[in-house]
mmCIF file of C-alpha atoms in Angstrom:
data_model
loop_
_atom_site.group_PDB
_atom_site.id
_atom_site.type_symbol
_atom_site.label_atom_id
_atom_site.label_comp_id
_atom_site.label_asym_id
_atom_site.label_seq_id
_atom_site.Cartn_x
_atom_site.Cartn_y
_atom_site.Cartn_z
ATOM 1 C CA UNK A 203 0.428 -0.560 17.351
ATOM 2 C CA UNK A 204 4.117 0.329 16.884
ATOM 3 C CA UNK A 205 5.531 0.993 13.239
ATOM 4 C CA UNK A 206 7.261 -0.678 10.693
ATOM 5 C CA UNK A 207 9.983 -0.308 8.320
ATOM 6 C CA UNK A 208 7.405 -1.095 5.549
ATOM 7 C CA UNK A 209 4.796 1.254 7.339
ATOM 8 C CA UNK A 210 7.369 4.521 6.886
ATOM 9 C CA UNK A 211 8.044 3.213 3.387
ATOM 10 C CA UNK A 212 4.139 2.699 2.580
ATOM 11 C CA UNK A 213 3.939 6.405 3.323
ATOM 12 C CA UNK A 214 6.387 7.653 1.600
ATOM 13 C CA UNK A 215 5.516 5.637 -1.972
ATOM 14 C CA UNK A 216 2.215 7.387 -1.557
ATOM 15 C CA UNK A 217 3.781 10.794 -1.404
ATOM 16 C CA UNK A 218 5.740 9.697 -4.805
ATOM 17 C CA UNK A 219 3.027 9.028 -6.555
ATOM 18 C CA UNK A 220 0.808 11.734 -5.113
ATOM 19 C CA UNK A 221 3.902 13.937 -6.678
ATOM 20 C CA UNK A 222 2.975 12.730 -10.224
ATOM 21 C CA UNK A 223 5.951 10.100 -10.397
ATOM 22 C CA UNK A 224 5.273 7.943 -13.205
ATOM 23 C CA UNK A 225 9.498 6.717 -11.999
ATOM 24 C CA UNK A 226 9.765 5.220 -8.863
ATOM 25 C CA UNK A 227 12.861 3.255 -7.558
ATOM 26 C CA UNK A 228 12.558 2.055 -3.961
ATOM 27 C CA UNK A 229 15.347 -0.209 -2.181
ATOM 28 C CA UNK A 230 15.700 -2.057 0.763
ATOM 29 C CA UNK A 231 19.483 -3.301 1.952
ATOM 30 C CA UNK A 232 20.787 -4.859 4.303
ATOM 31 C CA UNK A 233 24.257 -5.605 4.823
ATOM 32 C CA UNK A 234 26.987 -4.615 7.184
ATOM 33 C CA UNK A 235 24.639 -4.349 10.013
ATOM 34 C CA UNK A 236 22.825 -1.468 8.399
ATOM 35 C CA UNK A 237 19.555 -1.514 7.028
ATOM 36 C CA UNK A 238 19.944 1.621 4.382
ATOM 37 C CA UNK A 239 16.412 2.395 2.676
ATOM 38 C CA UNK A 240 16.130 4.881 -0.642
ATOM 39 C CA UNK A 241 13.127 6.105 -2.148
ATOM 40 C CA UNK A 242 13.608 8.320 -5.413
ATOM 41 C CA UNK A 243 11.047 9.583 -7.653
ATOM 42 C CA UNK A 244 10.536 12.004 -10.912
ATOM 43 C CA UNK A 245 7.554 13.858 -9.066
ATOM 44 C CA UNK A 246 7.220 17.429 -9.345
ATOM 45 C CA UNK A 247 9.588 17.823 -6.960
ATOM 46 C CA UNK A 248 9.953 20.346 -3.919
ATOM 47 C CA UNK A 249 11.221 23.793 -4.018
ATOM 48 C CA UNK A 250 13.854 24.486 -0.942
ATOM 49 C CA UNK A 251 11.130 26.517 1.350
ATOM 50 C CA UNK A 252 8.976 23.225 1.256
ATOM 51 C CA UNK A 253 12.128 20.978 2.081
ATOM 52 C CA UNK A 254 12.382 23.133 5.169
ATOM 53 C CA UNK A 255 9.151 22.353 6.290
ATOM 54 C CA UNK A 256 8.942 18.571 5.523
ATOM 55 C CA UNK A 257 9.833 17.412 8.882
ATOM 56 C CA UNK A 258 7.310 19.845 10.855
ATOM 57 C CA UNK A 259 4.257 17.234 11.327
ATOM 58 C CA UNK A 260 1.775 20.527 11.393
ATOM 59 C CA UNK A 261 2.506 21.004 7.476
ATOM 60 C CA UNK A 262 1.380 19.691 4.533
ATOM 61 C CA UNK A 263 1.050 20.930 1.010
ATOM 62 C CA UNK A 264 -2.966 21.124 1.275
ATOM 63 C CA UNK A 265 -3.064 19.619 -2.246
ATOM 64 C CA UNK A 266 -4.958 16.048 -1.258
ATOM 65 C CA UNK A 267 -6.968 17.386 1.790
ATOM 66 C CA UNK A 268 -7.225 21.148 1.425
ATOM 67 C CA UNK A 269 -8.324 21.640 4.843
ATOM 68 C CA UNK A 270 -6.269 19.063 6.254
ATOM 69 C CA UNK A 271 -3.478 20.508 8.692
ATOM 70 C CA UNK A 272 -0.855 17.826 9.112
ATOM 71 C CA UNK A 273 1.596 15.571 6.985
ATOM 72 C CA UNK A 274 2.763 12.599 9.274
ATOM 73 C CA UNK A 275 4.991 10.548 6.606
ATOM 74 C CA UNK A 276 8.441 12.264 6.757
ATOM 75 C CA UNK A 277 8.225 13.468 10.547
ATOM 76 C CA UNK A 278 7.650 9.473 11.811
ATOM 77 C CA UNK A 279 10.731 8.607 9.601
ATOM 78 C CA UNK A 280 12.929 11.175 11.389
ATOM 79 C CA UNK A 281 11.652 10.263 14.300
ATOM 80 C CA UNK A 282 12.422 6.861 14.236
ATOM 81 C CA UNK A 283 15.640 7.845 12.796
ATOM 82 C CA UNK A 284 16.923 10.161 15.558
ATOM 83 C CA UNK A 285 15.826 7.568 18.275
ATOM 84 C CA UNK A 286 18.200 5.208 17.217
ATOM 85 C CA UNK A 287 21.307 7.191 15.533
ATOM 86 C CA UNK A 288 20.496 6.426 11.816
ATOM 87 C CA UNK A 289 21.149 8.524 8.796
ATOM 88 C CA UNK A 290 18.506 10.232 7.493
ATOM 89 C CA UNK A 291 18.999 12.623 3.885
ATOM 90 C CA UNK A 292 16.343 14.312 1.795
ATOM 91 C CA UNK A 293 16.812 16.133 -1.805
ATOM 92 C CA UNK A 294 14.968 17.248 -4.114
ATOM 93 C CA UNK A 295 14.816 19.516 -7.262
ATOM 94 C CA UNK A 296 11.212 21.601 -8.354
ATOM 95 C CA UNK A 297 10.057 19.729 -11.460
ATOM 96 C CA UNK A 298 12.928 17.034 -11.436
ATOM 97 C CA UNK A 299 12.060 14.559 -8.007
ATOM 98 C CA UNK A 300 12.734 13.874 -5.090
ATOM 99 C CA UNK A 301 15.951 11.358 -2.959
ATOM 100 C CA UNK A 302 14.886 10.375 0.524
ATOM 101 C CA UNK A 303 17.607 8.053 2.319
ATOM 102 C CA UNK A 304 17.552 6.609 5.735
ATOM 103 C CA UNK A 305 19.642 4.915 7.466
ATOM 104 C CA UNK A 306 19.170 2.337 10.498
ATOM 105 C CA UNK A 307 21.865 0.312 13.101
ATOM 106 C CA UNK A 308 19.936 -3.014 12.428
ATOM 107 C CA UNK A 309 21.215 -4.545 16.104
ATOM 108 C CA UNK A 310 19.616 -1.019 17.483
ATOM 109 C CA UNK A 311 16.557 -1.567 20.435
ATOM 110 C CA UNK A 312 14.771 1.058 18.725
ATOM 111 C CA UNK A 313 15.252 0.294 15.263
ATOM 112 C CA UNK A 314 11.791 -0.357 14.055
ATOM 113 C CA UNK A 315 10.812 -4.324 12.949
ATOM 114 C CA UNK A 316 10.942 -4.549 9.007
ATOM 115 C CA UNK A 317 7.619 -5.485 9.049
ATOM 116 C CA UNK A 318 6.021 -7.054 6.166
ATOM 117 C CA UNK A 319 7.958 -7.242 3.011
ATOM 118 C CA UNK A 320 5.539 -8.620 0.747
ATOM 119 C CA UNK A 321 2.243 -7.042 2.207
ATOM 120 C CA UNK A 322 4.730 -3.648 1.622
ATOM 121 C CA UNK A 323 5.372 -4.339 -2.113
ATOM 122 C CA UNK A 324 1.462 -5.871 -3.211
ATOM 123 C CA UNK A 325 0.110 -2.673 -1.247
ATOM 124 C CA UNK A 326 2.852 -0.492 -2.882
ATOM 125 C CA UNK A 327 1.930 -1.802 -6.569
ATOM 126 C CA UNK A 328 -2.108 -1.513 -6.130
ATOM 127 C CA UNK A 329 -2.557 2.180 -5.938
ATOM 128 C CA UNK A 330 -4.099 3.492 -8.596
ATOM 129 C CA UNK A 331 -2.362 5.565 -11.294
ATOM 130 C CA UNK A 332 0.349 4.807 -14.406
ATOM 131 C CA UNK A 333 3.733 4.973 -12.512
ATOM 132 C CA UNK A 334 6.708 2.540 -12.613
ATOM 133 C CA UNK A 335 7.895 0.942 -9.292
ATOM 134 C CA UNK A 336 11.177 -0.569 -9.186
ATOM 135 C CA UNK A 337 12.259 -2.362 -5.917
ATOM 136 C CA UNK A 338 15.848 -3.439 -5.677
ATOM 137 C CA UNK A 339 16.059 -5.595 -2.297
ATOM 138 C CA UNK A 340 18.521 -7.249 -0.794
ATOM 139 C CA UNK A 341 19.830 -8.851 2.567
ATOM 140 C CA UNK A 342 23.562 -9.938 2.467
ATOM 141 C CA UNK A 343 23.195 -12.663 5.472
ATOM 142 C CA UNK A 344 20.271 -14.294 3.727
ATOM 143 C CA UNK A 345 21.608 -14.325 0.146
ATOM 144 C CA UNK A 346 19.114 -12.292 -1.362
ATOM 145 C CA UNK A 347 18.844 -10.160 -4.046
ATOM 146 C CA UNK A 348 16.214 -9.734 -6.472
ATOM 147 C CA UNK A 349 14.258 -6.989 -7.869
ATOM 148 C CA UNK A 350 10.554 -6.089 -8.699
ATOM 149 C CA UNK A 351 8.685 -4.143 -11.241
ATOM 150 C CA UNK A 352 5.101 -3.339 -11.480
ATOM 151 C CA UNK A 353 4.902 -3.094 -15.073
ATOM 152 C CA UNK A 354 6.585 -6.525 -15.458
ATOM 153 C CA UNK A 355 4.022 -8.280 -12.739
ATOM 154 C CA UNK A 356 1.062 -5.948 -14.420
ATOM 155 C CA UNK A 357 1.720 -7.459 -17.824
ATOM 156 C CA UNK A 358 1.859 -10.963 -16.210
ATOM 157 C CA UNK A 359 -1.705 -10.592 -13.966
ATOM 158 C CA UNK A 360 -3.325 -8.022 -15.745
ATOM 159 C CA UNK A 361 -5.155 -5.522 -13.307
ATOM 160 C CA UNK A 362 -3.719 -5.139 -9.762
ATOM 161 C CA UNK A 363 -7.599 -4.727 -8.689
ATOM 162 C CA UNK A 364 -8.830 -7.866 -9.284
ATOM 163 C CA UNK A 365 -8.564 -10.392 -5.624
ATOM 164 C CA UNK A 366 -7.421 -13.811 -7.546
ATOM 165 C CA UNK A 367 -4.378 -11.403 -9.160
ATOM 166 C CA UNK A 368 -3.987 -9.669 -5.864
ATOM 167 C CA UNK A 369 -3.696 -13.537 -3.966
ATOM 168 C CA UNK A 370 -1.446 -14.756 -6.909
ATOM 169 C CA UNK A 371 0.891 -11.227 -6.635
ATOM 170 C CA UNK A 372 1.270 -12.539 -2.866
ATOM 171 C CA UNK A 373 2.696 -15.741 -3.252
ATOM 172 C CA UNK A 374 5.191 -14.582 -5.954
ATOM 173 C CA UNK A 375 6.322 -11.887 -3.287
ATOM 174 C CA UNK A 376 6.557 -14.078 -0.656
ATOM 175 C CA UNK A 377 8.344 -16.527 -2.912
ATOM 176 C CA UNK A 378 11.150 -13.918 -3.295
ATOM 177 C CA UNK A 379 11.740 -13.943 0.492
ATOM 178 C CA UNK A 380 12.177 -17.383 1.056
ATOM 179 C CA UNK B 101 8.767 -22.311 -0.224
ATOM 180 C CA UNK B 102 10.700 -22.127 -3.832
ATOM 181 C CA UNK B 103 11.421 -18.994 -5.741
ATOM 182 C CA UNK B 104 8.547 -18.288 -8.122
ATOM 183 C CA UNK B 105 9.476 -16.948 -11.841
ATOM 184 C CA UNK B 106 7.428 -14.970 -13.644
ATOM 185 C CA UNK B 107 6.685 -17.170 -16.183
ATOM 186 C CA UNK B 108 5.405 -20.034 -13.593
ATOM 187 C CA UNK B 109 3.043 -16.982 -12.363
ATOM 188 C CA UNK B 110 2.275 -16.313 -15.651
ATOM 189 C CA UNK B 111 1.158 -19.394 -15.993
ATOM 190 C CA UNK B 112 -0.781 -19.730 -12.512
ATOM 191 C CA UNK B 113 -2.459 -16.926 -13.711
ATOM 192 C CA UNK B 114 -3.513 -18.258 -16.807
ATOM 193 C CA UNK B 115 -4.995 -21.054 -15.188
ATOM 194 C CA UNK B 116 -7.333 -19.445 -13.083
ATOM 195 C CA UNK B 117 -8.146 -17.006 -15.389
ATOM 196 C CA UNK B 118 -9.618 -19.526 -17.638
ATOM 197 C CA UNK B 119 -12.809 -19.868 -14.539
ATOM 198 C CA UNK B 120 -12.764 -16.579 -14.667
ATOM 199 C CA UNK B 121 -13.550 -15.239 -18.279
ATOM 200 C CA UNK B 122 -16.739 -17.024 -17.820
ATOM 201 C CA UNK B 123 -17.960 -15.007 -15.349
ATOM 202 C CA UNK B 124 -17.026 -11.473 -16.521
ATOM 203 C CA UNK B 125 -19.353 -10.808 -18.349
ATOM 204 C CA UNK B 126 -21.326 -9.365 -16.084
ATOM 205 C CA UNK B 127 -18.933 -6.683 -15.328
ATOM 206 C CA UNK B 128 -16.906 -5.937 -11.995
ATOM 207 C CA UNK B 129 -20.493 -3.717 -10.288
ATOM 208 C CA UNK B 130 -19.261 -3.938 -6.858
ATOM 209 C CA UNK B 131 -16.099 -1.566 -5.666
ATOM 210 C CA UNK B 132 -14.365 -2.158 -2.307
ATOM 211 C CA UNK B 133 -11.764 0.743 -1.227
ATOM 212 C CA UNK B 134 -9.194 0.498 1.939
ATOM 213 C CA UNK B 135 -8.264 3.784 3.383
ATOM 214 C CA UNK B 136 -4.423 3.446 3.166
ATOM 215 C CA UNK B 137 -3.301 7.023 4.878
ATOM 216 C CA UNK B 138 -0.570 7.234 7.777
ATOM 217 C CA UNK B 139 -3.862 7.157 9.810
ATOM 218 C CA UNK B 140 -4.840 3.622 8.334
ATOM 219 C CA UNK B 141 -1.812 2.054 7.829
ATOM 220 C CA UNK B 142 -0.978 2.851 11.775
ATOM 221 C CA UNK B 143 -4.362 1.491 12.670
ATOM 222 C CA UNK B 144 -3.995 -2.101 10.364
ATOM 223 C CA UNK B 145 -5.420 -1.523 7.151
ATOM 224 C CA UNK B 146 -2.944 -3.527 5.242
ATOM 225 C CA UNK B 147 -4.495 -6.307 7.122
ATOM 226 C CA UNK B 148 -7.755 -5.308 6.640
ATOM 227 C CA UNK B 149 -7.247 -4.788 2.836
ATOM 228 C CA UNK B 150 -5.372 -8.817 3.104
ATOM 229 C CA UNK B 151 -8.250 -10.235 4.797
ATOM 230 C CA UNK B 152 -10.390 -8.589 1.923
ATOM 231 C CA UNK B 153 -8.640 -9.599 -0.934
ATOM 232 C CA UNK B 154 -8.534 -13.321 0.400
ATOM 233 C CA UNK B 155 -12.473 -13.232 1.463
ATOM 234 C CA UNK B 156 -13.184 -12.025 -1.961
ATOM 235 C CA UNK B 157 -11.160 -14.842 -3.333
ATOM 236 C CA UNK B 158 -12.315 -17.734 -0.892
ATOM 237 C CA UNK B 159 -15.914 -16.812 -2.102
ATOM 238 C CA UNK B 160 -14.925 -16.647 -5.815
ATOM 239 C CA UNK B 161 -16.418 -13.283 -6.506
ATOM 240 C CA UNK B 162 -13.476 -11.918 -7.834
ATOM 241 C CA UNK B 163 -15.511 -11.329 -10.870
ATOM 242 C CA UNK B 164 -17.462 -8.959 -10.077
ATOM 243 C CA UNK B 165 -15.344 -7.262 -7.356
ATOM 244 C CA UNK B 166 -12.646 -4.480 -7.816
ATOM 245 C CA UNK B 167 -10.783 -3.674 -4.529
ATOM 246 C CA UNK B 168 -8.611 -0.622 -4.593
ATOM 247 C CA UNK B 169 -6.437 1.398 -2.148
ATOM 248 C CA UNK B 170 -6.990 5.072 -1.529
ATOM 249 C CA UNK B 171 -5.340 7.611 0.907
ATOM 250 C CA UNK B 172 -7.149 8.954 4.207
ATOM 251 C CA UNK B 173 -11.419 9.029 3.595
ATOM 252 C CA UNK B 174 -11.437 11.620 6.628
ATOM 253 C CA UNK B 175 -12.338 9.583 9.132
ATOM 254 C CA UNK B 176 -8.842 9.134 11.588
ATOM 255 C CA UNK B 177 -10.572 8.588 14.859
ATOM 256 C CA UNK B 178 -12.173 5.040 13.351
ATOM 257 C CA UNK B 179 -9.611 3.770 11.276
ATOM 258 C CA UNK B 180 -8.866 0.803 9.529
ATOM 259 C CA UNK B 181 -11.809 2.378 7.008
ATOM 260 C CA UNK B 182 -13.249 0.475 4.052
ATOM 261 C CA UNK B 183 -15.631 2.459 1.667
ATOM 262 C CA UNK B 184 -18.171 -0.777 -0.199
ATOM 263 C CA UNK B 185 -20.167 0.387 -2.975
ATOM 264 C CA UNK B 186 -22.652 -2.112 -4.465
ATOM 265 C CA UNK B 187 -25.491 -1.672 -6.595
ATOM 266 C CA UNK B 188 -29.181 -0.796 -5.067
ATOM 267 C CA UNK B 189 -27.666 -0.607 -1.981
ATOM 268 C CA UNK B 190 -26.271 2.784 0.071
ATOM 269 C CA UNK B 191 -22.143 3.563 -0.552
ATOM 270 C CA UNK B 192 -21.256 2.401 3.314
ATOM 271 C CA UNK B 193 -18.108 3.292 5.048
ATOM 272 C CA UNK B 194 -16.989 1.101 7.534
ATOM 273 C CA UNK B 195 -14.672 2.059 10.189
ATOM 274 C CA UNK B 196 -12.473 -0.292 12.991
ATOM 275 C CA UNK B 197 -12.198 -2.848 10.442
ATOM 276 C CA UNK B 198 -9.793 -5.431 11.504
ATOM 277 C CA UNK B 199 -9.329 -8.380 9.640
ATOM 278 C CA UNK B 200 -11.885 -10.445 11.062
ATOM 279 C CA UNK B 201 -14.488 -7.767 10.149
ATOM 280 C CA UNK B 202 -13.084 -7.195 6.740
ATOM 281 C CA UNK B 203 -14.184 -10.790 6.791
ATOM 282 C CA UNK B 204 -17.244 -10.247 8.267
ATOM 283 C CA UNK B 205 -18.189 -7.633 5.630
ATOM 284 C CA UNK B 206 -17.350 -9.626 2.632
ATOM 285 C CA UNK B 207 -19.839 -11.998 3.154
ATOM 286 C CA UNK B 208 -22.566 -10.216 4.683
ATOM 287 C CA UNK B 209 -22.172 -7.003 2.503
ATOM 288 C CA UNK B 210 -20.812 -8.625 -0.587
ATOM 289 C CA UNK B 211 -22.087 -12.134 -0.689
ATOM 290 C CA UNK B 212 -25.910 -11.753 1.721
ATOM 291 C CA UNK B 213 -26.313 -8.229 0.590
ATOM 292 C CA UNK B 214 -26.985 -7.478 4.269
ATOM 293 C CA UNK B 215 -25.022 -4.401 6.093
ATOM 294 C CA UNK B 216 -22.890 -5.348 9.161
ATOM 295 C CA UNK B 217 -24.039 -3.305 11.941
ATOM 296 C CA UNK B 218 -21.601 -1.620 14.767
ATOM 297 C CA UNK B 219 -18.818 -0.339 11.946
ATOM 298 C CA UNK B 220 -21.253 1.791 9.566
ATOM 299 C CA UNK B 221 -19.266 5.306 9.892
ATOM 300 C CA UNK B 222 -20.739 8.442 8.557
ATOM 301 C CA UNK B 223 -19.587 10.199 5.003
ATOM 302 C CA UNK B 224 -15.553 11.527 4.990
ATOM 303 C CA UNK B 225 -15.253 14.325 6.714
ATOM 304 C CA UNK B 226 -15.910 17.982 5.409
ATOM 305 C CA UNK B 227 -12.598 18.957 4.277
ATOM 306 C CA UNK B 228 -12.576 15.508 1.076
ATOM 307 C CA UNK B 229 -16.286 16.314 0.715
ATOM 308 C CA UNK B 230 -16.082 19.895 -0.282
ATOM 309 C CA UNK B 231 -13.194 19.780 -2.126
#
């Protein structure tokens, strides 16, 4: 199976939260032939010996899987990025959060399919924890533009582990791509 | 399909929440979790964990049901993995679960109370155990 856009992004909401995010803004443009994806959080952040490290796939902080000897999320991004002459930029400050940009040439062979939006944000909203997700989307050939919040859909169907919520979260996504 | 607003959702929710209530009161016993690591998501668990949620639904035991995500169980070499806990019967992890299997186990494991054979996995791996 080849990955996504929403695979990459998947990842990399996990890694917010797993940073103790209770903030997280996520956004996914497209206009001007560029599909430009953010991701910020107010994790714990990574101090500048860790940000040098992000992009080897044999490291990972140890903190979820102690013994476990690989982080895959940010090396497949960069990957992906450097096959097809995106932008790819990564910040972050110890105890503040974390940026992470990327940037891809949407007529590019390489450029990975978007994948699927809605799956992306239901998935995205169901892990468990007390964070805020924000998702700011839009596509400027389409005419759309709308944004998402988890608290806003949580106070509207209650808990995000229950299947008739889960099916009903679905169609209101999908509803926002039409 | 027409942009839904909250408040119609709100109100879709309301509606078949009403069937619901009746049935909680049993409590949600039975846990389903999807494995949702870079190892999962490469191998199709976000379909798996769709085909779940819409089982669950088609069978209307949302009731008693609480399906949650988690990161990597330990187990790369057999993702999609789904972890189903139900009472008086053994916590099972299930491994190469596509969608038609996720399918497969919500009404054999769920609904018959029966295990589906040819996907039963062993217990994660060392490294989640010991922690």
């Amino acid at each position: 199976m080849h990955y996504t856009v929403c695979d990459f992004l998947l990842d990399l909401v996990q890694n917010s939260i797993e940073a103790a995010a209770n903030r997280i803004q996520l956004s996914i443009i497209e206009e001007d032939g560029q599909l430009r994806l953010t991701i910020e959080d107010n994790g714990k952040g990574m101090d500048e010996t860790t940000l040098q490290r992000v992009q080897d796939p044999f490291f990972t902080d140890g903190i979820k899987h102690r013994r476990r000897k690989v982080g895959l999320g940010i090396p497949f991004v960069v990957q992906a990025v450097e096959q097809t002459g995106g932008d790819f930029t990564l910040s972050s400050q110890t105890g503040k959060g974390t940026i992470l940009s990327f940037t891809f040439p949407a007529g590019h062979l390489d450029t990975p399919p978007l994948g699927d939006l809605p799956g992306l944000f239901l998935s995205a909203f169901c892990f468990d924890g007390d964070y805020e997700l924000i998702i700011r989307r839009r596509n400027q050939e389409r005419e759309l533009d709308y944004s998402l919040s988890r608290s806003e859909l949580h106070a509207v169907l209650g808990d995000f582990t229950d299947a008739g919520a889960l099916v009903l979260a679905r169609q209101y996504l999908e509803s926002q791509e039409a | 399909m027409a942009k839904m607003t909250l408040d119609q959702l709100r109100k879709l929710r309301e509606e078949t929440k009403g069937e619901m209530t009746r049935r909680e009161t049993e409590g949600k016993e039975i846990q389903v979790i999807v494995g949702m690591g870079t190892c999962g998501i490469a191998a199709g668990a976000k379909d798996a964990f769709e085909a779940i949620v819409k089982a669950v639904d088609e069978h209307k035991i949302t009731a008693n049901v609480v399906i949650r995500q988690t990161g990597c169980m330990g187990l790369c070499h057999v993702e999609p993995t789904v972890e189903v806990i139900v009472p008086g019967m053994p916590a099972t992890i299930y491994g190469k679960v596509d969608a038609a299997i996720a399918a497969d186990i919500v009404r054999k494991h769920l609904v018959d109370r029966k295990l589906v054979s040819g996907h039963i996995y062993d217990r994660p791996a060392i490294d989640i155990v010991n922690k």
